[in-house]
PDB file of C-alpha atoms in Angstrom:
ATOM      1  CA  MET A   1      -0.006   0.006   0.001  1.00 41.00           C
ATOM      2  CA  LEU A   2       1.360   3.392  -0.981  1.00 40.00           C
ATOM      3  CA  ASN A   3      -0.373   6.495   0.306  1.00 54.00           C
ATOM      4  CA  ASN A   4      -3.617   4.616   0.970  1.00 82.00           C
ATOM      5  CA  SER A   5      -3.601   3.325  -2.653  1.00 93.00           C
ATOM      6  CA  LEU A   6      -3.504  -0.002  -4.441  1.00 95.00           C
ATOM      7  CA  GLN A   7      -2.486  -0.592  -8.069  1.00 95.00           C
ATOM      8  CA  THR A   8      -3.301  -3.215 -10.634  1.00 95.00           C
ATOM      9  CA  PRO A   9      -2.010  -3.371 -14.211  1.00 95.00           C
ATOM     10  CA  ARG A  10      -4.947  -1.211 -15.413  1.00 97.00           C
ATOM     11  CA  LEU A  11      -6.351   0.442 -12.316  1.00 98.00           C
ATOM     12  CA  LEU A  12      -5.519   2.713  -9.420  1.00 97.00           C
ATOM     13  CA  LEU A  13      -7.514   2.247  -6.216  1.00 97.00           C
ATOM     14  CA  ARG A  14      -6.962   5.527  -4.432  1.00 97.00           C
ATOM     15  CA  PRO A  15      -8.316   7.985  -1.901  1.00 96.00           C
ATOM     16  CA  TRP A  16     -11.295  10.009  -2.998  1.00 97.00           C
ATOM     17  CA  ARG A  17     -10.992  13.494  -4.461  1.00 97.00           C
ATOM     18  CA  ASP A  18     -13.537  16.320  -4.584  1.00 97.00           C
ATOM     19  CA  SER A  19     -13.643  15.830  -8.387  1.00 97.00           C
ATOM     20  CA  ASP A  20     -15.102  12.338  -7.773  1.00 98.00           C
ATOM     21  CA  LEU A  21     -18.315  13.707  -6.275  1.00 98.00           C
ATOM     22  CA  ALA A  22     -20.136  14.651  -9.524  1.00 98.00           C
ATOM     23  CA  PRO A  23     -19.445  11.317 -11.328  1.00 98.00           C
ATOM     24  CA  TYR A  24     -20.322   9.468  -8.110  1.00 98.00           C
ATOM     25  CA  ALA A  25     -23.642  11.344  -7.903  1.00 98.00           C
ATOM     26  CA  ALA A  26     -24.365  10.422 -11.547  1.00 98.00           C
ATOM     27  CA  LEU A  27     -23.544   6.782 -10.841  1.00 97.00           C
ATOM     28  CA  ASN A  28     -25.938   6.738  -7.814  1.00 98.00           C
ATOM     29  CA  ALA A  29     -28.689   8.384  -9.903  1.00 98.00           C
ATOM     30  CA  ASP A  30     -28.459   5.725 -12.666  1.00 97.00           C
ATOM     31  CA  PRO A  31     -31.448   3.338 -12.319  1.00 97.00           C
ATOM     32  CA  GLU A  32     -29.527   0.442 -13.892  1.00 96.00           C
ATOM     33  CA  VAL A  33     -26.546   0.828 -11.554  1.00 96.00           C
ATOM     34  CA  MET A  34     -28.850   1.130  -8.548  1.00 96.00           C
ATOM     35  CA  ARG A  35     -31.266  -1.615  -9.670  1.00 95.00           C
ATOM     36  CA  HIS A  36     -30.319  -3.893  -6.738  1.00 95.00           C
ATOM     37  CA  PHE A  37     -30.367  -1.113  -4.102  1.00 92.00           C
ATOM     38  CA  PRO A  38     -33.506   0.116  -2.309  1.00 91.00           C
ATOM     39  CA  ALA A  39     -33.428   3.616  -3.917  1.00 93.00           C
ATOM     40  CA  LEU A  40     -31.532   6.065  -6.122  1.00 96.00           C
ATOM     41  CA  LEU A  41     -29.465   8.573  -4.193  1.00 97.00           C
ATOM     42  CA  SER A  42     -29.922  12.303  -4.562  1.00 97.00           C
ATOM     43  CA  ARG A  43     -26.846  14.476  -5.127  1.00 97.00           C
ATOM     44  CA  GLU A  44     -26.883  15.407  -1.434  1.00 97.00           C
ATOM     45  CA  GLU A  45     -27.232  11.769  -0.289  1.00 97.00           C
ATOM     46  CA  SER A  46     -24.461  10.713  -2.638  1.00 97.00           C
ATOM     47  CA  ALA A  47     -22.145  13.470  -1.313  1.00 97.00           C
ATOM     48  CA  ALA A  48     -22.905  12.462   2.280  1.00 98.00           C
ATOM     49  CA  GLN A  49     -22.142   8.826   1.505  1.00 97.00           C
ATOM     50  CA  ALA A  50     -18.898   9.777  -0.193  1.00 97.00           C
ATOM     51  CA  ALA A  51     -17.910  11.857   2.835  1.00 97.00           C
ATOM     52  CA  ARG A  52     -18.453   8.838   5.128  1.00 97.00           C
ATOM     53  CA  ILE A  53     -16.448   6.601   2.786  1.00 97.00           C
ATOM     54  CA  ARG A  54     -13.604   9.151   2.605  1.00 96.00           C
ATOM     55  CA  ALA A  55     -13.546   9.635   6.393  1.00 95.00           C
ATOM     56  CA  LYS A  56     -13.312   5.868   6.987  1.00 94.00           C
ATOM     57  CA  LEU A  57     -10.557   5.455   4.384  1.00 94.00           C
ATOM     58  CA  ASP A  58      -8.572   8.366   5.838  1.00 92.00           C
ATOM     59  CA  ALA A  59      -8.972   7.100   9.417  1.00 92.00           C
ATOM     60  CA  GLN A  60      -7.990   3.481   8.914  1.00 92.00           C
ATOM     61  CA  GLY A  61      -5.905   3.544   5.706  1.00 92.00           C
ATOM     62  CA  TRP A  62      -8.211   1.108   3.878  1.00 95.00           C
ATOM     63  CA  GLY A  63     -11.818   0.972   2.875  1.00 96.00           C
ATOM     64  CA  LEU A  64     -13.819   1.703  -0.265  1.00 97.00           C
ATOM     65  CA  TRP A  65     -11.217   3.106  -2.657  1.00 98.00           C
ATOM     66  CA  ALA A  66     -12.105   5.306  -5.594  1.00 98.00           C
ATOM     67  CA  VAL A  67     -11.221   3.471  -8.829  1.00 98.00           C
ATOM     68  CA  GLU A  68      -9.377   5.221 -11.627  1.00 98.00           C
ATOM     69  CA  VAL A  69      -8.460   3.666 -14.989  1.00 98.00           C
ATOM     70  CA  LYS A  70      -4.794   4.315 -15.737  1.00 97.00           C
ATOM     71  CA  GLY A  71      -4.670   6.486 -18.841  1.00 95.00           C
ATOM     72  CA  GLY A  72      -8.474   6.642 -18.866  1.00 94.00           C
ATOM     73  CA  PRO A  73     -11.373   7.879 -16.776  1.00 92.00           C
ATOM     74  CA  ALA A  74     -10.316   9.417 -13.437  1.00 95.00           C
ATOM     75  CA  PHE A  75     -13.289   7.905 -11.569  1.00 98.00           C
ATOM     76  CA  ILE A  76     -15.363   4.873 -12.478  1.00 98.00           C
ATOM     77  CA  GLY A  77     -16.738   4.007  -9.011  1.00 98.00           C
ATOM     78  CA  PHE A  78     -15.449   2.305  -5.884  1.00 98.00           C
ATOM     79  CA  VAL A  79     -14.109  -1.100  -4.855  1.00 98.00           C
ATOM     80  CA  GLY A  80     -12.876  -2.110  -1.460  1.00 97.00           C
ATOM     81  CA  LEU A  81     -13.385  -3.448   2.028  1.00 97.00           C
ATOM     82  CA  ALA A  82     -15.806  -2.375   4.746  1.00 97.00           C
ATOM     83  CA  VAL A  83     -17.260  -3.675   7.981  1.00 96.00           C
ATOM     84  CA  PRO A  84     -21.053  -3.909   7.610  1.00 94.00           C
ATOM     85  CA  GLY A  85     -22.916  -1.727  10.087  1.00 91.00           C
ATOM     86  CA  PHE A  86     -25.685  -4.150  10.995  1.00 93.00           C
ATOM     87  CA  GLU A  87     -26.172  -7.350  12.932  1.00 91.00           C
ATOM     88  CA  ALA A  88     -26.472 -10.686  11.129  1.00 91.00           C
ATOM     89  CA  SER A  89     -25.626 -14.322  11.807  1.00 91.00           C
ATOM     90  CA  PHE A  90     -22.298 -14.032   9.943  1.00 93.00           C
ATOM     91  CA  MET A  91     -21.085 -10.970  11.770  1.00 92.00           C
ATOM     92  CA  PRO A  92     -18.513  -9.782  12.731  1.00 94.00           C
ATOM     93  CA  ALA A  93     -17.114  -9.805   9.223  1.00 96.00           C
ATOM     94  CA  THR A  94     -15.319  -7.696   6.647  1.00 97.00           C
ATOM     95  CA  GLU A  95     -17.118  -7.282   3.323  1.00 97.00           C
ATOM     96  CA  ILE A  96     -15.729  -6.692  -0.143  1.00 98.00           C
ATOM     97  CA  GLY A  97     -17.943  -4.556  -2.323  1.00 97.00           C
ATOM     98  CA  TRP A  98     -18.029  -2.485  -5.501  1.00 98.00           C
ATOM     99  CA  ARG A  99     -20.169  -0.059  -7.399  1.00 98.00           C
ATOM    100  CA  LEU A 100     -19.065   0.972 -10.866  1.00 98.00           C
ATOM    101  CA  ALA A 101     -20.549   3.255 -13.490  1.00 97.00           C
ATOM    102  CA  ARG A 102     -22.338   1.424 -16.247  1.00 96.00           C
ATOM    103  CA  SER A 103     -19.733   2.646 -18.801  1.00 96.00           C
ATOM    104  CA  ALA A 104     -17.162   0.563 -16.847  1.00 97.00           C
ATOM    105  CA  TRP A 105     -19.141  -2.699 -16.884  1.00 96.00           C
ATOM    106  CA  GLY A 106     -18.067  -5.706 -18.910  1.00 95.00           C
ATOM    107  CA  GLN A 107     -14.357  -4.817 -18.935  1.00 96.00           C
ATOM    108  CA  GLY A 108     -13.179  -6.866 -15.961  1.00 96.00           C
ATOM    109  CA  TYR A 109     -12.501  -3.808 -13.830  1.00 98.00           C
ATOM    110  CA  ALA A 110     -14.599  -4.975 -10.865  1.00 97.00           C
ATOM    111  CA  SER A 111     -12.834  -8.365 -10.757  1.00 97.00           C
ATOM    112  CA  GLU A 112      -9.383  -6.855 -11.170  1.00 97.00           C
ATOM    113  CA  ALA A 113      -9.860  -4.234  -8.477  1.00 97.00           C
ATOM    114  CA  ALA A 114     -11.588  -6.720  -6.150  1.00 97.00           C
ATOM    115  CA  ARG A 115      -8.669  -9.146  -6.413  1.00 96.00           C
ATOM    116  CA  ALA A 116      -6.333  -6.353  -5.281  1.00 96.00           C
ATOM    117  CA  ALA A 117      -8.644  -5.546  -2.351  1.00 96.00           C
ATOM    118  CA  LEU A 118      -8.818  -9.229  -1.383  1.00 96.00           C
ATOM    119  CA  GLY A 119      -5.010  -9.486  -1.485  1.00 94.00           C
ATOM    120  CA  PHE A 120      -4.774  -6.431   0.728  1.00 95.00           C
ATOM    121  CA  GLY A 121      -7.323  -7.793   3.175  1.00 95.00           C
ATOM    122  CA  PHE A 122      -5.558 -11.156   3.542  1.00 95.00           C
ATOM    123  CA  ALA A 123      -1.922 -10.056   3.306  1.00 92.00           C
ATOM    124  CA  GLN A 124      -1.941  -6.659   4.984  1.00 92.00           C
ATOM    125  CA  LEU A 125      -4.897  -6.851   7.353  1.00 94.00           C
ATOM    126  CA  GLY A 126      -4.510 -10.541   8.164  1.00 94.00           C
ATOM    127  CA  LEU A 127      -8.230 -11.234   7.767  1.00 96.00           C
ATOM    128  CA  GLU A 128      -9.249 -14.882   8.113  1.00 96.00           C
ATOM    129  CA  ALA A 129     -12.236 -14.488   5.795  1.00 96.00           C
ATOM    130  CA  ILE A 130     -13.861 -11.894   3.581  1.00 98.00           C
ATOM    131  CA  VAL A 131     -17.580 -11.948   2.730  1.00 98.00           C
ATOM    132  CA  SER A 132     -19.730 -10.298   0.078  1.00 98.00           C
ATOM    133  CA  PHE A 133     -23.481 -10.173  -0.232  1.00 97.00           C
ATOM    134  CA  THR A 134     -26.111  -8.885  -2.595  1.00 97.00           C
ATOM    135  CA  ALA A 135     -29.757  -9.277  -3.497  1.00 96.00           C
ATOM    136  CA  VAL A 136     -30.398 -12.809  -4.650  1.00 95.00           C
ATOM    137  CA  GLY A 137     -31.335 -11.610  -8.141  1.00 94.00           C
ATOM    138  CA  ASN A 138     -28.143  -9.540  -8.676  1.00 96.00           C
ATOM    139  CA  LEU A 139     -26.538 -11.995 -11.065  1.00 96.00           C
ATOM    140  CA  ARG A 140     -23.866  -9.576 -12.299  1.00 94.00           C
ATOM    141  CA  SER A 141     -22.418  -9.061  -8.816  1.00 96.00           C
ATOM    142  CA  ARG A 142     -22.736 -12.725  -8.011  1.00 97.00           C
ATOM    143  CA  ALA A 143     -20.692 -13.539 -11.150  1.00 96.00           C
ATOM    144  CA  VAL A 144     -17.950 -11.141  -9.989  1.00 96.00           C
ATOM    145  CA  MET A 145     -17.950 -12.849  -6.561  1.00 96.00           C
ATOM    146  CA  GLU A 146     -17.480 -16.213  -8.203  1.00 95.00           C
ATOM    147  CA  ARG A 147     -14.779 -14.926 -10.597  1.00 95.00           C
ATOM    148  CA  ILE A 148     -12.713 -13.642  -7.696  1.00 95.00           C
ATOM    149  CA  GLY A 149     -12.960 -16.916  -5.814  1.00 94.00           C
ATOM    150  CA  LEU A 150     -15.759 -16.330  -3.302  1.00 96.00           C
ATOM    151  CA  GLN A 151     -18.182 -19.193  -2.817  1.00 95.00           C
ATOM    152  CA  ASN A 152     -21.871 -19.179  -1.979  1.00 97.00           C
ATOM    153  CA  SER A 153     -21.967 -19.902   1.749  1.00 96.00           C
ATOM    154  CA  GLY A 154     -25.561 -21.175   1.670  1.00 94.00           C
ATOM    155  CA  GLN A 155     -26.382 -18.613   4.418  1.00 94.00           C
ATOM    156  CA  ASP A 156     -28.958 -16.462   2.654  1.00 95.00           C
ATOM    157  CA  PHE A 157     -30.370 -13.781   5.003  1.00 96.00           C
ATOM    158  CA  ASP A 158     -32.812 -10.938   5.184  1.00 95.00           C
ATOM    159  CA  HIS A 159     -30.963  -7.612   5.091  1.00 95.00           C
ATOM    160  CA  PRO A 160     -32.127  -5.698   8.155  1.00 94.00           C
ATOM    161  CA  ARG A 161     -31.767  -2.321   6.355  1.00 92.00           C
ATOM    162  CA  VAL A 162     -34.008  -3.301   3.427  1.00 93.00           C
ATOM    163  CA  PRO A 163     -37.733  -2.869   4.037  1.00 92.00           C
ATOM    164  CA  ALA A 164     -39.822  -6.001   4.645  1.00 92.00           C
ATOM    165  CA  GLY A 165     -41.638  -7.060   1.523  1.00 92.00           C
ATOM    166  CA  SER A 166     -38.963  -5.652  -0.806  1.00 93.00           C
ATOM    167  CA  PRO A 167     -37.660  -8.167  -3.397  1.00 93.00           C
ATOM    168  CA  LEU A 168     -34.156  -6.887  -2.471  1.00 94.00           C
ATOM    169  CA  ARG A 169     -34.459  -7.893   1.196  1.00 95.00           C
ATOM    170  CA  ARG A 170     -33.337 -11.520   0.623  1.00 96.00           C
ATOM    171  CA  GLN A 171     -29.542 -11.537   0.254  1.00 96.00           C
ATOM    172  CA  VAL A 172     -27.097 -14.200  -0.762  1.00 97.00           C
ATOM    173  CA  LEU A 173     -23.871 -14.466   1.246  1.00 98.00           C
ATOM    174  CA  TYR A 174     -20.525 -15.392  -0.377  1.00 98.00           C
ATOM    175  CA  ARG A 175     -17.340 -16.105   1.547  1.00 97.00           C
ATOM    176  CA  LEU A 176     -13.607 -16.611   0.878  1.00 96.00           C
ATOM    177  CA  ASN A 177     -11.315 -17.907   3.596  1.00 95.00           C
ATOM    178  CA  ARG A 178      -7.680 -16.847   3.639  1.00 93.00           C
ATOM    179  CA  SER A 179      -6.574 -20.477   3.398  1.00 92.00           C
ATOM    180  CA  ALA A 180      -8.277 -20.675  -0.019  1.00 90.00           C
ATOM    181  CA  TRP A 181      -6.720 -17.408  -1.320  1.00 87.00           C
ATOM    182  CA  PRO A 182      -3.743 -18.031  -3.623  1.00 77.00           C
ATOM    183  CA  SER A 183      -0.733 -16.195  -2.354  1.00 55.00           C
ATOM    184  CA  GLU A 184       0.466 -15.622  -5.915  1.00 45.00           C
ATOM    185  CA  VAL A 185      -2.526 -14.329  -7.792  1.00 47.00           C
ATOM    186  CA  SER A 186      -2.506 -12.616 -11.199  1.00 40.00           C
ATOM    187  CA  LEU A 187      -4.176  -9.247 -10.857  1.00 40.00           C
ATOM    188  CA  ALA A 188      -4.129  -8.818 -14.637  1.00 36.00           C
ATOM    189  CA  ARG A 189      -6.720 -11.503 -15.198  1.00 37.00           C
ATOM    190  CA  PRO A 190     -10.147  -9.856 -15.810  1.00 37.00           C
TER     191      PRO A 190
END
């Protein structure tokens, strides 16, 4: 880790900048990007969320990094690690997550950045396991989870922050134990 950043062959996972706020607000206002979240975020809600993400990253030196394409777009979304702020049967745990602009989909960026974050979590933080979860119907995110080595834990759960009756409430939980993480992993593989 250099200056709270991680690098892959194509990407820089870095601290957030003020210039990231407008593209982050656009991403959070895109109905397709936010399809598996309870609601779109307003510009103000997006800025408040970014401020919380930045503060956590600054305080602990890791978190949800802004993702920049080397020689390309300066901000395509975020990828990183976080501790979920709710109670569930699998807690305590550290989660890997991502949210990328639609223009960045289908290029392997989520998998590439997530592998770097997994490596950081296991090698630098010494985590024993990393989880990820999403709405059962979010097949794109589930495919990323599988590409980066996470496996369906069979522990589906109802997300306590999603309203009862919402089709997004039921979540699927994936997990990767450090013992299953290859110590020499190619970050270039999409």
